[in-house]
Every structure is written in C-alpha cells, then in structure tokens.
Short mmCIF file of C-alpha atoms (C1' of nucleotides) in Angstrom, two decimals:
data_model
loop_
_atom_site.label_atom_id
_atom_site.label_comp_id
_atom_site.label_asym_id
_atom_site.label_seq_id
_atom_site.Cartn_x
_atom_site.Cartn_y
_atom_site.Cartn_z
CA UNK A 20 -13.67 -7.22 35.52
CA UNK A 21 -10.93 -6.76 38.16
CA UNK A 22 -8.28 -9.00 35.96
CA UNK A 23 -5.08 -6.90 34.69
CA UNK A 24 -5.85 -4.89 38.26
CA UNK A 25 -2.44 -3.05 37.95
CA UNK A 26 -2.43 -1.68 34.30
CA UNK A 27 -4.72 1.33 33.66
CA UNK A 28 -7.20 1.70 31.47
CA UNK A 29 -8.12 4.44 29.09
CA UNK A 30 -10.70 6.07 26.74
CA UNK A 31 -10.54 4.29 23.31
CA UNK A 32 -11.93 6.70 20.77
CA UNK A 33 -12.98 6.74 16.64
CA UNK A 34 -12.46 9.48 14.70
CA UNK A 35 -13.65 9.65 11.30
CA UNK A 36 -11.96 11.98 8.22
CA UNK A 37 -14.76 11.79 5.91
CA UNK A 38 -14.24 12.77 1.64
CA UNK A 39 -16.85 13.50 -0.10
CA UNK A 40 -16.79 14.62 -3.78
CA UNK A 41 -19.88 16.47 -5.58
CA UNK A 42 -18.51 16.09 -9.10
CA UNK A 43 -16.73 18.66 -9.11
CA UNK A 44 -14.66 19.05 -5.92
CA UNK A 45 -13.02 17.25 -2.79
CA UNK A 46 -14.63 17.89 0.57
CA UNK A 47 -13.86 16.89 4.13
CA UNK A 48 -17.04 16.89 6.27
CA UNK A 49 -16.64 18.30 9.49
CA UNK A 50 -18.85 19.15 12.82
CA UNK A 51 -19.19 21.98 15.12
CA UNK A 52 -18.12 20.13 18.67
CA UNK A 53 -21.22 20.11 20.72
CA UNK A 54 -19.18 18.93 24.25
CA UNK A 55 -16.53 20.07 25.84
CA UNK A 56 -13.75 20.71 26.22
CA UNK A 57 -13.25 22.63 22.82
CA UNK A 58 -17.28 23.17 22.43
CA UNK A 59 -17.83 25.38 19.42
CA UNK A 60 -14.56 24.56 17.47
CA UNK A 61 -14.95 22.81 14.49
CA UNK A 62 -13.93 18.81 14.87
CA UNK A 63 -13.93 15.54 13.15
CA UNK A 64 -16.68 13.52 13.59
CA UNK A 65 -15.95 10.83 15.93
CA UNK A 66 -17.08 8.83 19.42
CA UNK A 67 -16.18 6.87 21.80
CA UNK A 68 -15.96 2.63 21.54
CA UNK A 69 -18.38 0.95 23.58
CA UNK A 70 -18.22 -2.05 24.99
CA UNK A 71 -20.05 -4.43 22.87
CA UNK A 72 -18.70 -3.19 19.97
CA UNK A 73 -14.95 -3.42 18.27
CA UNK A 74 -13.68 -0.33 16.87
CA UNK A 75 -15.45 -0.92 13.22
CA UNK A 76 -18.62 -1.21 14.47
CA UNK A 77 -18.23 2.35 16.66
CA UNK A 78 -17.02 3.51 13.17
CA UNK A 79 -19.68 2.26 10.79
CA UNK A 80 -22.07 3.40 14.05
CA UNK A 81 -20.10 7.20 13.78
CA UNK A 82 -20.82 7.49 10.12
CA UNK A 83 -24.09 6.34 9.60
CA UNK A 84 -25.40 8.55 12.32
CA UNK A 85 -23.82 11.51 10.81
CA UNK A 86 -24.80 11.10 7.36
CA UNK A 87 -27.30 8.62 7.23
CA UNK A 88 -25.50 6.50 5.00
CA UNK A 89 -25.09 2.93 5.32
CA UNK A 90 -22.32 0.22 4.15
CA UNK A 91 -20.24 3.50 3.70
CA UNK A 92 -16.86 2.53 2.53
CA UNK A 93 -14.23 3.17 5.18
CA UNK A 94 -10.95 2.13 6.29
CA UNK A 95 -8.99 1.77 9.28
CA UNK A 96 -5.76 3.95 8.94
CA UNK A 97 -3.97 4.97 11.70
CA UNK A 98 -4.05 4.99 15.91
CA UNK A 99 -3.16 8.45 17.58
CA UNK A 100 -2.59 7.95 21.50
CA UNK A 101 -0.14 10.52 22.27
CA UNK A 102 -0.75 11.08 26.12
CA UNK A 103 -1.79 14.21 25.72
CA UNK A 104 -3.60 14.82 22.78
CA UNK A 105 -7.15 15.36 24.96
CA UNK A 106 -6.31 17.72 27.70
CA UNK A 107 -9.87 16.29 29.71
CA UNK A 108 -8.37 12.28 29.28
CA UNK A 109 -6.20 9.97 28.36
CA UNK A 110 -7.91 8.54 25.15
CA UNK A 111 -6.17 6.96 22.43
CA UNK A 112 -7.82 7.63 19.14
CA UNK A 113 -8.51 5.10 16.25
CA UNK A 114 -8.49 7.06 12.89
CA UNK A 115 -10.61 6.14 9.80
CA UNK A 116 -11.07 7.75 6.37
CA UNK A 117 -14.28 7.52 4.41
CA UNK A 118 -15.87 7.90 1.13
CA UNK A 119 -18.66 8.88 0.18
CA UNK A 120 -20.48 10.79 -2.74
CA UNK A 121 -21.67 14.18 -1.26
CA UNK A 122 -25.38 13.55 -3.90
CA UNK A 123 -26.46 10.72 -1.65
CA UNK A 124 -25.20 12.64 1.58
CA UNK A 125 -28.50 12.96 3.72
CA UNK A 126 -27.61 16.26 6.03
CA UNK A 127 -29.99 14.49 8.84
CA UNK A 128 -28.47 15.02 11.67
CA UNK A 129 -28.13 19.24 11.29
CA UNK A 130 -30.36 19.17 14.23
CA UNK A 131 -27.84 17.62 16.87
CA UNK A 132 -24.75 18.27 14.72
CA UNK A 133 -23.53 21.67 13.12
CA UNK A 134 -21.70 19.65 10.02
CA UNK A 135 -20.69 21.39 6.93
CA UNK A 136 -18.72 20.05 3.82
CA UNK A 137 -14.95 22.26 3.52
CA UNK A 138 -13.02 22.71 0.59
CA UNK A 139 -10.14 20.62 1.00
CA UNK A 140 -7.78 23.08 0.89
CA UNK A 141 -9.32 25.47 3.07
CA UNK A 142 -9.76 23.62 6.38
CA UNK A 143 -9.96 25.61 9.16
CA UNK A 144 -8.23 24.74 12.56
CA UNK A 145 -9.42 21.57 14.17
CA UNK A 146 -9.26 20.71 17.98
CA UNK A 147 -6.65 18.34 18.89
CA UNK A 148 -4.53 16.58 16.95
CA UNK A 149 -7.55 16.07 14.04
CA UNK A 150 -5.54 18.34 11.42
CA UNK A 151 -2.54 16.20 11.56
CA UNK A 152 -5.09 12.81 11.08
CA UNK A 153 -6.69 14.71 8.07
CA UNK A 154 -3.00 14.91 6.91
CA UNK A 155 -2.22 11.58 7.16
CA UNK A 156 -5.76 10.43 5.92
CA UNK A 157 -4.81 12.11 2.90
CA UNK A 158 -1.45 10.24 2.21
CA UNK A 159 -3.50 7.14 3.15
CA UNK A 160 -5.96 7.42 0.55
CA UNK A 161 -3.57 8.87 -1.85
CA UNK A 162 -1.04 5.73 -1.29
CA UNK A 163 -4.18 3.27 -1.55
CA UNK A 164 -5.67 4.92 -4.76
CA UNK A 165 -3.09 4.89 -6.34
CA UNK A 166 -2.99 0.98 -6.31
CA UNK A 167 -7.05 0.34 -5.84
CA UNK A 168 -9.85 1.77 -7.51
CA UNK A 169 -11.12 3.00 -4.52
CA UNK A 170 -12.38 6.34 -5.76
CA UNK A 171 -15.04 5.10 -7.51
CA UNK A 172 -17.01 5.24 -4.13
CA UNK A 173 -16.64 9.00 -4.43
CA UNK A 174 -18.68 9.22 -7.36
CA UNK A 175 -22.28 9.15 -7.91
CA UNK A 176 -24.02 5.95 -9.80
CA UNK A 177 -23.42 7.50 -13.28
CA UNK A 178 -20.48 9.56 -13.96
CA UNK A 179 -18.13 10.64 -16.81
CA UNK A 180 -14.56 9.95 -17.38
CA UNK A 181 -13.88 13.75 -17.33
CA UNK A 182 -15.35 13.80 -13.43
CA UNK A 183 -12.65 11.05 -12.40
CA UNK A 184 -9.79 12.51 -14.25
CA UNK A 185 -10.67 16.06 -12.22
CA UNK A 186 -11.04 13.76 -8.79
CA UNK A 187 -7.62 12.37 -9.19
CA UNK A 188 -6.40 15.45 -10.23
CA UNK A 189 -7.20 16.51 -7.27
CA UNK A 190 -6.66 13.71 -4.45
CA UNK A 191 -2.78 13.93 -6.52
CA UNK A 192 -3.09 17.73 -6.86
CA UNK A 193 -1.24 17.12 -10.75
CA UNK A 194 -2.29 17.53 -14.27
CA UNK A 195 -2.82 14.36 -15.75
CA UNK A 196 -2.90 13.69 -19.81
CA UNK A 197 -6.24 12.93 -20.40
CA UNK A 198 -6.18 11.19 -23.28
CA UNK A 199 -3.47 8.59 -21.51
CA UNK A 200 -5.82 8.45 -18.45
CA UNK A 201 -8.75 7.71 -20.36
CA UNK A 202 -7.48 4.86 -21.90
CA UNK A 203 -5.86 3.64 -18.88
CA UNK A 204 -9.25 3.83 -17.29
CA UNK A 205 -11.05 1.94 -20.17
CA UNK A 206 -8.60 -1.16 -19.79
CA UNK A 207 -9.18 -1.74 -16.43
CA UNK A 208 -12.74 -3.03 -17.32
CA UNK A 209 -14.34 -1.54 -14.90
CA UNK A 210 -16.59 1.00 -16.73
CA UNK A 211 -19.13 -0.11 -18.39
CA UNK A 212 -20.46 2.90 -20.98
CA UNK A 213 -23.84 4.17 -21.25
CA UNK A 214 -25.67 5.66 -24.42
CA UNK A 215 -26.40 9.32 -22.86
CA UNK A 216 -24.10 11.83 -22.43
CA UNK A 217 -23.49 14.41 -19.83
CA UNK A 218 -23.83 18.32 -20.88
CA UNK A 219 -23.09 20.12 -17.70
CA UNK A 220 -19.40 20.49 -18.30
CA UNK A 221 -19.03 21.16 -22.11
CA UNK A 222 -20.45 21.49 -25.21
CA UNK A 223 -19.75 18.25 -26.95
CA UNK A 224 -21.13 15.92 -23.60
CA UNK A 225 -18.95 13.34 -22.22
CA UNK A 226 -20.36 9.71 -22.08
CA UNK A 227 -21.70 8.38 -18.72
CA UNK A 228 -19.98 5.49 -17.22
CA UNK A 229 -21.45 3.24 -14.51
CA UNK A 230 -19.13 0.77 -12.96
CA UNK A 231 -19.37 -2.68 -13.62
CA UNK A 232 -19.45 -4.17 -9.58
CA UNK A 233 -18.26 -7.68 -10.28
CA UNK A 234 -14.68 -6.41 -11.52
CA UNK A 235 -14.85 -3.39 -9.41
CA UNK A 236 -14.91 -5.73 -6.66
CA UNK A 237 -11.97 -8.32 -8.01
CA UNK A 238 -9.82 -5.24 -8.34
CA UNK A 239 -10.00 -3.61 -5.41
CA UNK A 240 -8.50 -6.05 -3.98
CA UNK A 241 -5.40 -6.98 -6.30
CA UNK A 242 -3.26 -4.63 -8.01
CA UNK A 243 0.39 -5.03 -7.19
CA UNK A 244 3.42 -4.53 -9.26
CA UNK A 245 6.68 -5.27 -7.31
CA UNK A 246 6.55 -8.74 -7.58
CA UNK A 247 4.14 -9.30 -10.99
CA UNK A 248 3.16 -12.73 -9.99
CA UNK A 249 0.82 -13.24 -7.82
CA UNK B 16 -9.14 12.44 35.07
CA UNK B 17 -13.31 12.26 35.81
CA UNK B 18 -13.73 13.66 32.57
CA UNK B 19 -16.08 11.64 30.28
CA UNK B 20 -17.43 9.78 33.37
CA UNK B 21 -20.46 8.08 31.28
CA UNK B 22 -18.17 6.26 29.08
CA UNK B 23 -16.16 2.43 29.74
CA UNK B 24 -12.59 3.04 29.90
CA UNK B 25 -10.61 -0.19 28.74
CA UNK B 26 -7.28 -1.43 28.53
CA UNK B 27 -4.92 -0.79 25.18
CA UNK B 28 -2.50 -3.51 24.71
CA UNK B 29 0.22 -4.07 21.89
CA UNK B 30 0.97 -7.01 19.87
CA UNK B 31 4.19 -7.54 17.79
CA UNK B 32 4.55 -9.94 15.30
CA UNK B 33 8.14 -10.53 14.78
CA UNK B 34 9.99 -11.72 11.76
CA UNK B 35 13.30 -12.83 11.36
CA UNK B 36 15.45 -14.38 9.16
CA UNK B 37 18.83 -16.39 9.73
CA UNK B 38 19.63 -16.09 5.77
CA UNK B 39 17.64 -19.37 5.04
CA UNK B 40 14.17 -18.92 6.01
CA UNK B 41 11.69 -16.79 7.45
CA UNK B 42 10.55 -17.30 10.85
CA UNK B 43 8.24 -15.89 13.64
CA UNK B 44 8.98 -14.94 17.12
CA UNK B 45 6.88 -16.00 19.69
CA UNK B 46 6.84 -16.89 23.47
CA UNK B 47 5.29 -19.28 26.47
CA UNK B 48 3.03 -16.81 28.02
CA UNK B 49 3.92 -16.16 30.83
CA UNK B 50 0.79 -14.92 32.80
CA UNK B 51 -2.69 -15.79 33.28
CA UNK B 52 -5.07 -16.19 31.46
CA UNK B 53 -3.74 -18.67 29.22
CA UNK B 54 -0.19 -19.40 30.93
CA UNK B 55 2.41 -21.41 29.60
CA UNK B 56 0.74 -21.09 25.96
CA UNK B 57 2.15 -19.87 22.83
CA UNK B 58 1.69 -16.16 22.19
CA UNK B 59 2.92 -13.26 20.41
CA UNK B 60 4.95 -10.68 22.32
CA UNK B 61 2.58 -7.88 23.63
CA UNK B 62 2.54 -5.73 26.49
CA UNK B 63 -0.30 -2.79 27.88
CA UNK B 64 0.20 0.75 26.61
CA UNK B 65 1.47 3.18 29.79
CA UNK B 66 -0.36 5.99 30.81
CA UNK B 67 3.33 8.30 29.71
CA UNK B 68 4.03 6.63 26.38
CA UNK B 69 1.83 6.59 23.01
CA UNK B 70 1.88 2.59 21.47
CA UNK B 71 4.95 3.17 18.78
CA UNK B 72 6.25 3.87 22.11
CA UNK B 73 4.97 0.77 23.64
CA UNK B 74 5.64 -1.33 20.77
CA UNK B 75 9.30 -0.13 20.41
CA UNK B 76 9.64 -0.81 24.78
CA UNK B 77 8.20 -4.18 24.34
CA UNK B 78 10.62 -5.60 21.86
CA UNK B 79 13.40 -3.83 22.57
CA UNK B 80 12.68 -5.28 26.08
CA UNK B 81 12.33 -9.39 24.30
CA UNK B 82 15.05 -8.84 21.46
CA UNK B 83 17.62 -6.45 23.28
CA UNK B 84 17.80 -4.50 20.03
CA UNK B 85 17.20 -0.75 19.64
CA UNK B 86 15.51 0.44 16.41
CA UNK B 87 13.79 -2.15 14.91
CA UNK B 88 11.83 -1.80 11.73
CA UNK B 89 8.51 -1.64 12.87
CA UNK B 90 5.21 -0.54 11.51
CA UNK B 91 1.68 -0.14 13.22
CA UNK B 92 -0.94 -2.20 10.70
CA UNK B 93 -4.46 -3.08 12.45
CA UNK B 94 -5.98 -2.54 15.53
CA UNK B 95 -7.76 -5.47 16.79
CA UNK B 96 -10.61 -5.31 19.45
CA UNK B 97 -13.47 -7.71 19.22
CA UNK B 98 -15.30 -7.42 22.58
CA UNK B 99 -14.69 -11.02 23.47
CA UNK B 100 -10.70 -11.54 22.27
CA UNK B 101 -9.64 -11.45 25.71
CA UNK B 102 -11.77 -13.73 28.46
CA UNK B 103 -10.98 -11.62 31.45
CA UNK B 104 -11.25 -8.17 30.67
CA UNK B 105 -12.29 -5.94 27.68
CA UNK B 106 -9.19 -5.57 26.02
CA UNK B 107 -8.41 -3.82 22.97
CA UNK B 108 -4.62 -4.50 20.73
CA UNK B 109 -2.92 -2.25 18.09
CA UNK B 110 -1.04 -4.73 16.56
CA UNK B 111 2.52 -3.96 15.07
CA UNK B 112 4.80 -6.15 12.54
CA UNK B 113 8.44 -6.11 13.11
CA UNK B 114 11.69 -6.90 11.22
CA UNK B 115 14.44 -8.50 12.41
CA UNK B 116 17.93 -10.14 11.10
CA UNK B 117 18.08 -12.95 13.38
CA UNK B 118 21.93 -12.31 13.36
CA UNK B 119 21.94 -9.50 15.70
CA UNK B 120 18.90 -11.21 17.84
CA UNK B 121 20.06 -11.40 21.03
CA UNK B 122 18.22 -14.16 23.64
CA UNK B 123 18.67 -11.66 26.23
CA UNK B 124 15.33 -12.58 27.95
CA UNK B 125 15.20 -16.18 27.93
CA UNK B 126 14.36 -16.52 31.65
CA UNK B 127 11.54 -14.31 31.60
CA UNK B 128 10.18 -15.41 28.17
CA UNK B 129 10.55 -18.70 26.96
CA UNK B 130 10.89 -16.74 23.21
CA UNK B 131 11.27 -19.17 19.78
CA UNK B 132 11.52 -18.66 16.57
CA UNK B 133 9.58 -20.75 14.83
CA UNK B 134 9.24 -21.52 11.16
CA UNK B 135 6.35 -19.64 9.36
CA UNK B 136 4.76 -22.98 8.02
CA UNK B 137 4.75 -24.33 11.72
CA UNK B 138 3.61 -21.85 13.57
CA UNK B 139 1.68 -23.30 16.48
CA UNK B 140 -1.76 -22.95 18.26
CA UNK B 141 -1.30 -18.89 19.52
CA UNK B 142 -3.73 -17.72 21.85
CA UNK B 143 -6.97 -15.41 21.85
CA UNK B 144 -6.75 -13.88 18.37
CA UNK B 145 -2.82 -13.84 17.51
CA UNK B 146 -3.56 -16.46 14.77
CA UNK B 147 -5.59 -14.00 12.77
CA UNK B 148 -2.64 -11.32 13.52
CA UNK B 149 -0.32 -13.72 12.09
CA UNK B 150 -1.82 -13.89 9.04
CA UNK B 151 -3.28 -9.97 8.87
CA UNK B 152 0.58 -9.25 9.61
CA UNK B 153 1.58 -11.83 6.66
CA UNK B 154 -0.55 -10.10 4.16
CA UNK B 155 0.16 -6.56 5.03
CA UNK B 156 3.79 -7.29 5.01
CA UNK B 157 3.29 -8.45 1.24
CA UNK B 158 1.64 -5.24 0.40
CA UNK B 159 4.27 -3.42 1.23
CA UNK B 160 6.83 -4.79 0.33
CA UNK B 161 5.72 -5.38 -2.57
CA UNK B 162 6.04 -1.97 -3.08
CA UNK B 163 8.90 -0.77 -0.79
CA UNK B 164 12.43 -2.48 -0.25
CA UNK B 165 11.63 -3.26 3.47
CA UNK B 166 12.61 -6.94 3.54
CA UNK B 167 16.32 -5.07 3.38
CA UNK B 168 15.58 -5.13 7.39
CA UNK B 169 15.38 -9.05 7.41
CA UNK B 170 18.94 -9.41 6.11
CA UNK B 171 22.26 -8.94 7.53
CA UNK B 172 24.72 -6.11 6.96
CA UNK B 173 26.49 -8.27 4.17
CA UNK B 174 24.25 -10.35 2.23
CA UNK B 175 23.89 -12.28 -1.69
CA UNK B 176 21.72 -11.54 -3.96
CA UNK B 177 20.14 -15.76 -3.75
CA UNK B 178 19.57 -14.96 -0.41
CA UNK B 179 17.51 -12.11 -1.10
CA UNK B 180 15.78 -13.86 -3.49
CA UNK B 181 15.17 -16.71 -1.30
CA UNK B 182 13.71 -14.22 1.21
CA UNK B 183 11.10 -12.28 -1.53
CA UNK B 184 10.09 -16.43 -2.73
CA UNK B 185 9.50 -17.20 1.06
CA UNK B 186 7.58 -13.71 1.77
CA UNK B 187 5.24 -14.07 -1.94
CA UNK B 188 5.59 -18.28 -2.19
CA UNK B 189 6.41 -18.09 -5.59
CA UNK B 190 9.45 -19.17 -7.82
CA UNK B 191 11.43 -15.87 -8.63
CA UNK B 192 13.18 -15.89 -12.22
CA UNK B 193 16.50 -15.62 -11.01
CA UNK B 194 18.44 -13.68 -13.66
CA UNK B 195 15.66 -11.38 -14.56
CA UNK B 196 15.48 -10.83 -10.64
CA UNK B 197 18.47 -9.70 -9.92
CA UNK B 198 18.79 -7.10 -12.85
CA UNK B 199 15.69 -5.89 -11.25
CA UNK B 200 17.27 -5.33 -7.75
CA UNK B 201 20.58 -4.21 -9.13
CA UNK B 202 18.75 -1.34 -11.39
CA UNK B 203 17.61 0.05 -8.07
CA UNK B 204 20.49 1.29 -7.02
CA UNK B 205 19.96 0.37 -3.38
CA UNK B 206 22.67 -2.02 -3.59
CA UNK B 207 26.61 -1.72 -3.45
CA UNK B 208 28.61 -4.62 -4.37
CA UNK B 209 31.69 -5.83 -2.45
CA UNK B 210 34.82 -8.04 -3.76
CA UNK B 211 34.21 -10.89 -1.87
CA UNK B 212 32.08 -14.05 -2.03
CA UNK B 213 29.89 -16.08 -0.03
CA UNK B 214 30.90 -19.61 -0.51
CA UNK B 215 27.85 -21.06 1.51
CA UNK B 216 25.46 -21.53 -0.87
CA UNK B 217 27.32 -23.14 -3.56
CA UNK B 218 30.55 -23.56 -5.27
CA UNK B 219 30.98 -20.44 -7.46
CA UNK B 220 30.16 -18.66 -4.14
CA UNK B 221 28.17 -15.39 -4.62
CA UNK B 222 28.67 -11.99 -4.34
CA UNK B 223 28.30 -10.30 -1.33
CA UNK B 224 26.20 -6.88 -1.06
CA UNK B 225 25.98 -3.95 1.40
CA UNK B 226 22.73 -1.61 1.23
CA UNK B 227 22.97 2.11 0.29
CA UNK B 228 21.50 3.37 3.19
CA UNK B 229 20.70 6.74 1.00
CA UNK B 230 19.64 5.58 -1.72
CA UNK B 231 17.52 2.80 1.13
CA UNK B 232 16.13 6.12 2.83
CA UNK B 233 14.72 7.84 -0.18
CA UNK B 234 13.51 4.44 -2.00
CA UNK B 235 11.38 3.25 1.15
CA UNK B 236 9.11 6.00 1.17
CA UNK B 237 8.65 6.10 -2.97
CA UNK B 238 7.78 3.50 -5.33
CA UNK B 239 4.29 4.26 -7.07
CA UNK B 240 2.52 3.23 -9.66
CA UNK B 241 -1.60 3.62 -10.93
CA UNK B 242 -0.57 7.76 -10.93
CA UNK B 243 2.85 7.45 -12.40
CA UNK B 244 3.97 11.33 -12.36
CA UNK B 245 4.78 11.98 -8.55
"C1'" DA C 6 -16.89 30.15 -37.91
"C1'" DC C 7 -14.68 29.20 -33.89
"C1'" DA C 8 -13.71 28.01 -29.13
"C1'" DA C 9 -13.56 24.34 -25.92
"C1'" DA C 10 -13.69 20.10 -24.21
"C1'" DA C 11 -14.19 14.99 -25.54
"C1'" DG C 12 -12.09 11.55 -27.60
"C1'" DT C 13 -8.88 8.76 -31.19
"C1'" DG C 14 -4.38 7.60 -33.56
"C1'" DT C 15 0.41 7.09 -33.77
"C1'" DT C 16 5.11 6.80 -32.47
"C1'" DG C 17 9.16 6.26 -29.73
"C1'" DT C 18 10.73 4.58 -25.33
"C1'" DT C 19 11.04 1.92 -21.33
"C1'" DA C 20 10.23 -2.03 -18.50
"C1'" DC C 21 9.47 -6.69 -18.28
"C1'" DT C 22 9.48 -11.78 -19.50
"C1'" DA C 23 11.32 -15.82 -21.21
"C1'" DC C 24 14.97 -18.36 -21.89
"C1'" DA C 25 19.54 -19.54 -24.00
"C1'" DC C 26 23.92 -19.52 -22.56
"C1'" DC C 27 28.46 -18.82 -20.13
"C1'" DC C 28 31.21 -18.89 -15.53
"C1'" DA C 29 33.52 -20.57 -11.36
"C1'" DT C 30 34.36 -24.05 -8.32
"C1'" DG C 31 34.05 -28.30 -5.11
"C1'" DT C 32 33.69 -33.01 -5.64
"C1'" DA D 27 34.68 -34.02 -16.07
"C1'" DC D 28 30.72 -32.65 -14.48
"C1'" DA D 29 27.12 -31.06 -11.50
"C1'" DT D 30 25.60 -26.95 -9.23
"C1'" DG D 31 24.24 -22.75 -8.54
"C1'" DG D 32 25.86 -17.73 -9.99
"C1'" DG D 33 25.54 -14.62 -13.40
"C1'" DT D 34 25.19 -12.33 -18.46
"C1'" DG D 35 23.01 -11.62 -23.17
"C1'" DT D 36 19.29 -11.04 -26.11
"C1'" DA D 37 14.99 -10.88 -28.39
"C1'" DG D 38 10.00 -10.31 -28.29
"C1'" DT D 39 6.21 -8.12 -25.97
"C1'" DA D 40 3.42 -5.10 -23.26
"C1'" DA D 41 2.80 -0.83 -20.96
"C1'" DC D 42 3.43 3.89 -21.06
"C1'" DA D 43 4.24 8.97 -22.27
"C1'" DA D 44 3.98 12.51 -25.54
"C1'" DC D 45 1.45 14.84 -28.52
"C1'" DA D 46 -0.81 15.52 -33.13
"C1'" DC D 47 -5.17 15.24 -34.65
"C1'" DT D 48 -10.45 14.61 -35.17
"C1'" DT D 49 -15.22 15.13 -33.27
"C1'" DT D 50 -19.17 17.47 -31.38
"C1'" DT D 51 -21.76 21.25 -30.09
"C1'" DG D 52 -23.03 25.94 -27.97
"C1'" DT D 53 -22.32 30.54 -28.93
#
DNA sequence: ACAAAAGTGTTGTTACTACACCCATGT
DNA sequence: ACATGGGTGTAGTAACAACACTTTTGT
C-alpha cells in the first residue's frame, strides 16, 4: 500500500439525488445531516466508498439503507471534486440520481435518519455543493427521458396514462397535448392495458396500464434518432 | 485534514481516451507507459488528480501536457473504480473522452511518452481496465453524437462534406446514404460553404466547408426529441 | 343537464427514405 | 470516352402537431 508514495490521496464520496413520484407529484428525498460539519442542515443522502467496494456498490449500499429498497434504478451522472467543496476534507464526490416510486418507499431508517420527501420546487438550502448536483441531476434525467423510458420506474405497478402525462409534465415543466401524448405512448408498446379503471382523478376513470417488462427493457436501451440506423 | 479519520482515503486518477482523425479514419491515442506497474505497456493517457485542481482540471492538464493543445473538446463520461483495477494500490479513475483533429496534434512529448495513434480496429492489449474504457468511451461517444454535432471537433478548420460522412460511417459502422446525408447536414445550418474544392478525394473535387461557430454553439447543447416542444 | 377529464378522428405539414439522375474532372 | 465520386431532384411514406369531436360519469 505504499506504491504511488508521492501523489495524495483523498476521500472518494457518493451522493445520491433521489426522485420519487406519488402519482401526483415530483419529490427529491432528502436527510437531516446527522455529522458534522453542517449537522442539522438538510443534505443529500450519500457516504463514503469503501474499500472493497467500487462506487456502484457504495451507491446501491446508500440507497437501499435509506429506503429499504432494493435493485433501485440509478445512474451514475456526474463527479464533483472541486477542492473545496467540504471545508473538513478534500473529498471528491460521485453523483447519482435515482428513481423510485414514493408507494413502495419504506421510511425505515427515520430512526437514524431525519429524511423527508420535498416538493421539487421548494428545496430548501442544501450543504455544500448538493443544490447545484440536484440541478444537474435534473438536466440529467430530463436529457435521458427524453430518449429512454426511464420514468416508468417512477410509477407504481399499475398506473394510468393521465399519471405519466402529469410526470412529464412535470420533469419538462410544459403542457403537453394529451391526446398526441397518449398515442405516442400507446405505440411504443410498452403498456399493456388493464380492464379496471382508475376513479381518483375524474369522473369518467382512466384505464390502468402496467408495463409490459420485456419491451420496457429492449427500449431502454435504444432510442436514437440522429443517425436512424442502427 | 484529520477530519473523517475512520474512513480509507484513496487515490483519484484520470483517464483520457483520445480520438483523432487525419481526414481518413478515426484513431486512438495511446502511449508506452511509462512507470511501474506495468512499464513499457500500452495505456491510455492518465494522470492523479492534485490536491489544488478538480479532474476537468486534471483531465484538461494531462492532455494539454501529451497533445500541446489548449482547449480540447472533452467530456467527463464514467467513473471507473473496481477495487482490484489497479495491482498496487486502491485506485479509483474518472475517465474522460477527448476530440482531436490530428492536424493540429502536435508530438510535443515524444520523449517522455512514446504516444501513437493507432487505428480503432487495432487497438492493442491496454492495461488494467483501459480496454473496457475504450469501448465505454466508444459507445458514449455514439450517444451523443448522435444527438449533438460534436464530431465537428474531429475535423479540421476546412473540411468536405465525404469526409464528414466518412467520419459519422466510421463513428456508427454503417453505410450513410450519401445524398440524403448531406441535405441533412446542410439543413442545419452549422455549415458555411467556401468557393474552393478539395481535389483529394476524387476528380470532381469537393466542396470545402467552414463551421458556424454560432450556429455550432447553440446547436451542441440542443437537439431533442421523445418531448419535442423545448 | 352539465362540467370535466378521458379518449378518438381527421387533416395538414414536416421530415425522412429510396433511388434515379446529372455534373465535373483525371486518366 | 468513361469511370469515379460529388451533388441535385423527386416521389412515396411515416411521424407529428393541431384541434374538433365523442364518451363517461359524478354532481
């Protein structure tokens, strides 16, 4: 452990910007920071990277102990290692965004963590540089879902088209024609409809969709344009 | 700096995966490593990030430091940090992709680094984990350019329209309908076309081109799709 | 009956693909 | 003159945007 004597080492660091949507609205989940420095101020939830593990393993370690989920979709977006970004340490900071569908959200770890689901447009201060990641996080997921149906993993099992038109509504903060969206939706394949129909958010009941996996996984991975063939 | 005494510190390294391309084909940079472990291999360019610098700032040191340009394209895509990727000490790598027009490369560095460029269907044996970079870098270069005229940093100031071409069929291995092509480039605007010819490629000669850098600067942070209204 | 949201139909426009064809020039 | 890429024209198709219209149901 003495190779590379002359280069320093550093604190290597996960932070996670988690969405969560409860069928009606975008959330960010965020902590209370239980260490210092910046005890008490509200935080991303993140960790440091051990040694045995690489820096998706501290992730999927991160999430699951915060919400008790497992196989949580995540992705790796963006390092932060501006020198001084903690004042305690030099620690560069790995950045991922996760999804997650606030129904199956188990709050288990209220106990050691203060964490609490924000509006997205009513964050409050965050320590560091954690409200410029949620920024970027944003952009990230916006850029991605626009090309991948990734926010399917926002939504609970059964859902209605109505719920996704209102979630990308809001990850694009427009007004989309719903009419054209539905449609658009439909020919992707991906929904498969069920016979009931959801009351809660009008009179007439929208259908419930469930996605249909074996597409759902095909696509997320294709979807280009620039260059058609592929 | 005893802050967070219970946790490892490690070291942060960068990577760079370079391309170039002489206006013929697309190659990769690499050099004969110059240090232990692993001396006198193949290797991608890479350096350890400074206590004073954040790793865009490392990335941008290290190859202006092996290509003797200033302000390469560059853009930060994976971090990579198995436990075991490096034999001697636990080291972790942001990895970077860079763009270069071989034209301006300058081989100011050839008695430090044995650098090559080396075709990207002959790539050799690279050590630890740069193979997988190589490719990561491959695919996340397609993605986005897909999307976003960034292969404009490949070319030279004055270029031809085949020669683009033959740089997107290189990039996407595919066969690009030539006509239909380069309607599809000219409609973007981004080009501006000069009086004279390139008499290289073939007898008629072709047209040479000079990127508007405006129209360049607003295009390569656009270009959306799935949400079409933006 | 009527408001409100879900959902369908229709039409004009744009973007893309396929491919026929013409152009300029070195040999 | 002809082979070789460079480049234009055109027609059919698919995707999309706009928006009128119908359906269902709680009040």
């Amino acid at each position: 452990m003495s190779a590379y004597k002359e280069h320093s080492r550093l604190l290597l660091a996960v932070d996670c910007i988690i969405f969560g949507f409860d069928g009606r609205s975008l959330k960010l989940l965020i902590i209370e920071r239980g260490m210092l420095p910046e005890k008490g101020k509200w935080s991303l939830m993140g960790g440091f990277v051990q040694q045995h593990e690489n820096t998706n393993e501290a992730a999927s370690r991160i999430l699951t102990h915060l919400t008790g989920l497992k196989d949580i979709y995540m992705e790796q977006f963006q390092v932060f290692g501006e020198p001084g970004r903690d004042p305690l340490a030099r620690t560069v900071s790995v950045a991922y965004y996760a999804l997650i569908d606030i129904g199956k959200y188990e709050n288990q770890l209220s106990k050691d963590y203060k964490a609490e689901w924000v509006s997205l447009d009513r964050i409050p201060d965050l320590i560091f540089d954690h409200g410029e990641m949620v920024k970027a996080a944003k952009e990230h997921l916006r850029y991605k879902a626009a090309l991948h149906p990734i926010l399917f993993e926002l939504l609970p099992d059964r859902f209605t088209i109505p719920q996704i038109a209102s979630l990308f509504e809001q990850v694009y903060n427009v007004e989309l024609d719903r009419p054209n969206f539905m449609r658009k939706l439909r020919s992707t394949g991906l929904l498969v409809k069920q016979s009931d129909k959801d009351k809660d958010g009008s009179k007439r009941g929208a259908h419930y969709y469930v996605l249909n996996r074996d597409t759902y996984k095909e696509k997320v991975s294709s979807f280009l344009h620039f260059i058609t063939q592929l």
